[in-house]
Amino acid sequence: MATITLGGNAVNTSGELPKVGSQAPNFQLIKTDLSSTSLEDYKGTKLVLNIFPSIDTGTCATSVRKFNETASTLANTKVLCISRDLPFAQKRFCGAEGLENVENLSDFKDGSFGKNYGLEMTDSVLAGLHSRVVIVLDENGIVKYTEQVPEIANEPNYESALAAL
């Protein structure tokens, strides 16, 4: 379990992030068209997993916008923005913002992604949602970088994540 903060108050997560150098756990997530996708579907492509509580909050929206700006310049790389938001909300947000370089995926059905990756918040008013995390995977799903943002209201370190590619 990791401890982060929300407004300076301690919040616990469901476990530890995958270790750098390890194989990332497989996942089943829902795309904005309601189809299902898994880690296997991205084999051969580098991935930036931008994970957050809700696309309808300021910091989460900012992270999606910032990764969208850089995503089109990254060779053989996809940015996956993952939350427990409904796919409809994710699609609405990116459509309204004109964001086309990131892919939104939802863990709304059972939260298994958050649990398997050790990043689900287990207490506080945000219990059940994902904590703010960035994970970078190579073409074979090997973890190259992780960041558990210590204060949920803060942005991730974009430069360090992208440098790991």
mmCIF file of C-alpha atoms in Angstrom:
data_model
loop_
_atom_site.group_PDB
_atom_site.id
_atom_site.type_symbol
_atom_site.label_atom_id
_atom_site.label_comp_id
_atom_site.label_asym_id
_atom_site.label_seq_id
_atom_site.Cartn_x
_atom_site.Cartn_y
_atom_site.Cartn_z
ATOM 1 C CA MET A 1 0.000 0.000 0.000
ATOM 2 C CA ALA A 2 1.170 3.527 -0.787
ATOM 3 C CA THR A 3 0.112 6.681 1.007
ATOM 4 C CA ILE A 4 -0.544 9.868 -0.935
ATOM 5 C CA THR A 5 -2.374 13.031 0.090
ATOM 6 C CA LEU A 6 -5.520 14.898 -0.882
ATOM 7 C CA GLY A 7 -5.322 18.478 0.312
ATOM 8 C CA GLY A 8 -2.605 17.398 2.741
ATOM 9 C CA ASN A 9 -4.722 14.589 4.241
ATOM 10 C CA ALA A 10 -3.407 11.011 3.990
ATOM 11 C CA VAL A 11 -5.035 8.677 1.468
ATOM 12 C CA ASN A 12 -4.098 5.011 1.096
ATOM 13 C CA THR A 13 -3.943 3.038 -2.135
ATOM 14 C CA SER A 14 -4.704 -0.617 -2.742
ATOM 15 C CA GLY A 15 -1.087 -1.648 -3.226
ATOM 16 C CA GLU A 16 2.203 -0.793 -4.873
ATOM 17 C CA LEU A 17 2.773 0.197 -8.482
ATOM 18 C CA PRO A 18 4.374 -2.379 -10.778
ATOM 19 C CA LYS A 19 8.165 -2.354 -10.382
ATOM 20 C CA VAL A 20 10.402 -0.849 -13.053
ATOM 21 C CA GLY A 21 11.766 -3.737 -15.110
ATOM 22 C CA SER A 22 8.747 -5.987 -14.474
ATOM 23 C CA GLN A 23 6.097 -7.122 -16.931
ATOM 24 C CA ALA A 24 3.025 -4.891 -16.625
ATOM 25 C CA PRO A 25 -0.133 -6.735 -15.554
ATOM 26 C CA ASN A 26 -2.590 -7.343 -18.373
ATOM 27 C CA PHE A 27 -5.781 -5.280 -18.304
ATOM 28 C CA GLN A 28 -9.259 -5.165 -19.796
ATOM 29 C CA LEU A 29 -10.499 -1.608 -20.259
ATOM 30 C CA ILE A 30 -13.380 -0.038 -22.170
ATOM 31 C CA LYS A 31 -12.858 2.345 -25.102
ATOM 32 C CA THR A 32 -15.128 5.313 -25.801
ATOM 33 C CA ASP A 33 -16.974 3.218 -28.434
ATOM 34 C CA LEU A 34 -17.723 0.677 -25.632
ATOM 35 C CA SER A 35 -15.467 -1.999 -27.109
ATOM 36 C CA SER A 36 -12.983 -3.766 -24.862
ATOM 37 C CA THR A 37 -9.195 -3.588 -25.153
ATOM 38 C CA SER A 38 -6.283 -5.219 -23.369
ATOM 39 C CA LEU A 39 -2.557 -4.672 -22.945
ATOM 40 C CA GLU A 40 -1.990 -7.364 -25.577
ATOM 41 C CA ASP A 41 -3.725 -5.151 -28.166
ATOM 42 C CA TYR A 42 -0.868 -2.625 -27.835
ATOM 43 C CA LYS A 43 2.036 -5.096 -28.162
ATOM 44 C CA GLY A 44 4.799 -3.568 -30.288
ATOM 45 C CA THR A 45 3.905 -0.008 -29.244
ATOM 46 C CA LYS A 46 5.379 2.063 -26.414
ATOM 47 C CA LEU A 47 2.726 3.247 -23.961
ATOM 48 C CA VAL A 48 2.338 6.169 -21.611
ATOM 49 C CA LEU A 49 -0.405 5.344 -19.110
ATOM 50 C CA ASN A 50 -1.783 8.643 -17.801
ATOM 51 C CA ILE A 51 -3.983 7.525 -14.894
ATOM 52 C CA PHE A 52 -6.174 9.840 -12.814
ATOM 53 C CA PRO A 53 -9.357 10.093 -10.680
ATOM 54 C CA SER A 54 -11.730 11.910 -13.078
ATOM 55 C CA ILE A 55 -11.458 13.716 -16.382
ATOM 56 C CA ASP A 56 -13.917 16.309 -15.038
ATOM 57 C CA THR A 57 -11.425 17.830 -12.591
ATOM 58 C CA GLY A 58 -8.928 20.565 -13.392
ATOM 59 C CA THR A 59 -5.662 18.722 -12.846
ATOM 60 C CA CYS A 60 -6.857 15.570 -14.605
ATOM 61 C CA ALA A 61 -8.066 17.567 -17.604
ATOM 62 C CA THR A 62 -4.749 19.427 -17.721
ATOM 63 C CA SER A 63 -2.800 16.168 -17.819
ATOM 64 C CA VAL A 64 -4.892 14.906 -20.746
ATOM 65 C CA ARG A 65 -4.348 18.192 -22.622
ATOM 66 C CA LYS A 66 -0.586 18.220 -21.965
ATOM 67 C CA PHE A 67 -0.072 14.615 -23.015
ATOM 68 C CA ASN A 68 -2.256 15.255 -26.089
ATOM 69 C CA GLU A 69 0.129 18.091 -27.097
ATOM 70 C CA THR A 70 3.165 15.818 -27.104
ATOM 71 C CA ALA A 71 1.574 12.532 -28.180
ATOM 72 C CA SER A 72 1.591 13.314 -31.902
ATOM 73 C CA THR A 73 5.371 13.851 -31.816
ATOM 74 C CA LEU A 74 6.188 10.518 -30.160
ATOM 75 C CA ALA A 75 7.361 7.746 -32.484
ATOM 76 C CA ASN A 76 5.651 4.360 -32.080
ATOM 77 C CA THR A 77 3.989 5.566 -28.869
ATOM 78 C CA LYS A 78 0.409 5.854 -27.650
ATOM 79 C CA VAL A 79 -0.835 7.801 -24.659
ATOM 80 C CA LEU A 80 -3.633 5.998 -22.834
ATOM 81 C CA CYS A 81 -5.650 8.181 -20.442
ATOM 82 C CA ILE A 82 -7.249 5.874 -17.880
ATOM 83 C CA SER A 83 -9.888 6.630 -15.247
ATOM 84 C CA ARG A 84 -13.089 5.217 -13.758
ATOM 85 C CA ASP A 85 -15.129 7.799 -15.697
ATOM 86 C CA LEU A 86 -17.812 6.473 -17.987
ATOM 87 C CA PRO A 87 -16.641 6.220 -21.609
ATOM 88 C CA PHE A 88 -19.356 8.762 -22.540
ATOM 89 C CA ALA A 89 -17.787 11.414 -20.291
ATOM 90 C CA GLN A 90 -14.323 10.704 -21.671
ATOM 91 C CA LYS A 91 -15.582 10.985 -25.252
ATOM 92 C CA ARG A 92 -17.502 14.191 -24.491
ATOM 93 C CA PHE A 93 -14.451 15.824 -22.909
ATOM 94 C CA CYS A 94 -12.034 14.992 -25.723
ATOM 95 C CA GLY A 95 -14.615 15.943 -28.367
ATOM 96 C CA ALA A 96 -15.288 19.322 -26.750
ATOM 97 C CA GLU A 97 -11.551 19.959 -26.364
ATOM 98 C CA GLY A 98 -10.605 18.704 -29.842
ATOM 99 C CA LEU A 99 -8.157 16.185 -28.386
ATOM 100 C CA GLU A 100 -7.322 13.476 -30.908
ATOM 101 C CA ASN A 101 -3.800 12.313 -29.980
ATOM 102 C CA VAL A 102 -4.661 10.411 -26.789
ATOM 103 C CA GLU A 103 -6.848 7.375 -26.257
ATOM 104 C CA ASN A 104 -9.249 7.347 -23.314
ATOM 105 C CA LEU A 105 -9.958 4.069 -21.565
ATOM 106 C CA SER A 106 -12.380 3.396 -18.733
ATOM 107 C CA ASP A 107 -12.102 1.060 -15.753
ATOM 108 C CA PHE A 108 -15.749 1.694 -14.799
ATOM 109 C CA LYS A 109 -16.992 -1.904 -14.855
ATOM 110 C CA ASP A 110 -15.132 -3.469 -11.944
ATOM 111 C CA GLY A 111 -12.107 -1.331 -11.143
ATOM 112 C CA SER A 112 -9.791 -4.288 -11.720
ATOM 113 C CA PHE A 113 -7.172 -2.152 -13.473
ATOM 114 C CA GLY A 114 -6.830 0.112 -10.428
ATOM 115 C CA LYS A 115 -6.636 -2.855 -8.084
ATOM 116 C CA ASN A 116 -4.189 -4.876 -10.222
ATOM 117 C CA TYR A 117 -1.892 -1.888 -10.658
ATOM 118 C CA GLY A 118 -2.073 -1.027 -6.931
ATOM 119 C CA LEU A 119 -3.329 2.509 -7.495
ATOM 120 C CA GLU A 120 -6.967 2.477 -6.386
ATOM 121 C CA MET A 121 -7.626 4.851 -3.508
ATOM 122 C CA THR A 122 -9.079 2.835 -0.629
ATOM 123 C CA ASP A 123 -10.196 5.624 1.699
ATOM 124 C CA SER A 124 -11.130 9.338 1.658
ATOM 125 C CA VAL A 125 -13.932 10.937 -0.315
ATOM 126 C CA LEU A 126 -12.277 9.588 -3.480
ATOM 127 C CA ALA A 127 -12.252 5.931 -2.369
ATOM 128 C CA GLY A 128 -12.669 3.626 -5.352
ATOM 129 C CA LEU A 129 -11.151 6.060 -7.845
ATOM 130 C CA HIS A 130 -7.648 5.867 -9.287
ATOM 131 C CA SER A 131 -4.826 7.876 -7.803
ATOM 132 C CA ARG A 132 -2.751 10.093 -10.104
ATOM 133 C CA VAL A 133 -0.079 7.890 -11.677
ATOM 134 C CA VAL A 134 2.030 7.791 -14.826
ATOM 135 C CA ILE A 135 3.479 4.490 -16.025
ATOM 136 C CA VAL A 136 5.625 4.118 -19.146
ATOM 137 C CA LEU A 137 5.847 0.734 -20.878
ATOM 138 C CA ASP A 138 8.138 -0.391 -23.674
ATOM 139 C CA GLU A 139 6.977 -2.264 -26.790
ATOM 140 C CA ASN A 140 6.864 -5.540 -24.849
ATOM 141 C CA GLY A 141 4.899 -4.248 -21.852
ATOM 142 C CA ILE A 142 7.951 -3.921 -19.606
ATOM 143 C CA VAL A 143 7.650 -1.113 -17.053
ATOM 144 C CA LYS A 144 10.248 1.587 -17.775
ATOM 145 C CA TYR A 145 8.994 4.357 -15.456
ATOM 146 C CA THR A 146 6.434 4.915 -12.716
ATOM 147 C CA GLU A 147 5.325 7.977 -10.818
ATOM 148 C CA GLN A 148 2.789 7.959 -8.003
ATOM 149 C CA VAL A 149 2.031 11.683 -7.642
ATOM 150 C CA PRO A 150 2.312 12.336 -3.880
ATOM 151 C CA GLU A 151 -0.418 15.032 -3.710
ATOM 152 C CA ILE A 152 -3.450 14.125 -5.821
ATOM 153 C CA ALA A 153 -4.061 17.775 -6.796
ATOM 154 C CA ASN A 154 -0.574 18.109 -8.343
ATOM 155 C CA GLU A 155 0.365 17.368 -11.937
ATOM 156 C CA PRO A 156 2.722 14.530 -12.837
ATOM 157 C CA ASN A 157 6.298 15.101 -13.986
ATOM 158 C CA TYR A 158 5.652 15.103 -17.745
ATOM 159 C CA GLU A 159 9.309 15.571 -18.699
ATOM 160 C CA SER A 160 10.538 12.578 -16.678
ATOM 161 C CA ALA A 161 7.797 10.335 -18.053
ATOM 162 C CA LEU A 162 8.531 11.281 -21.649
ATOM 163 C CA ALA A 163 12.293 10.965 -21.099
ATOM 164 C CA ALA A 164 11.734 7.323 -20.098
ATOM 165 C CA LEU A 165 10.560 6.576 -23.636
#
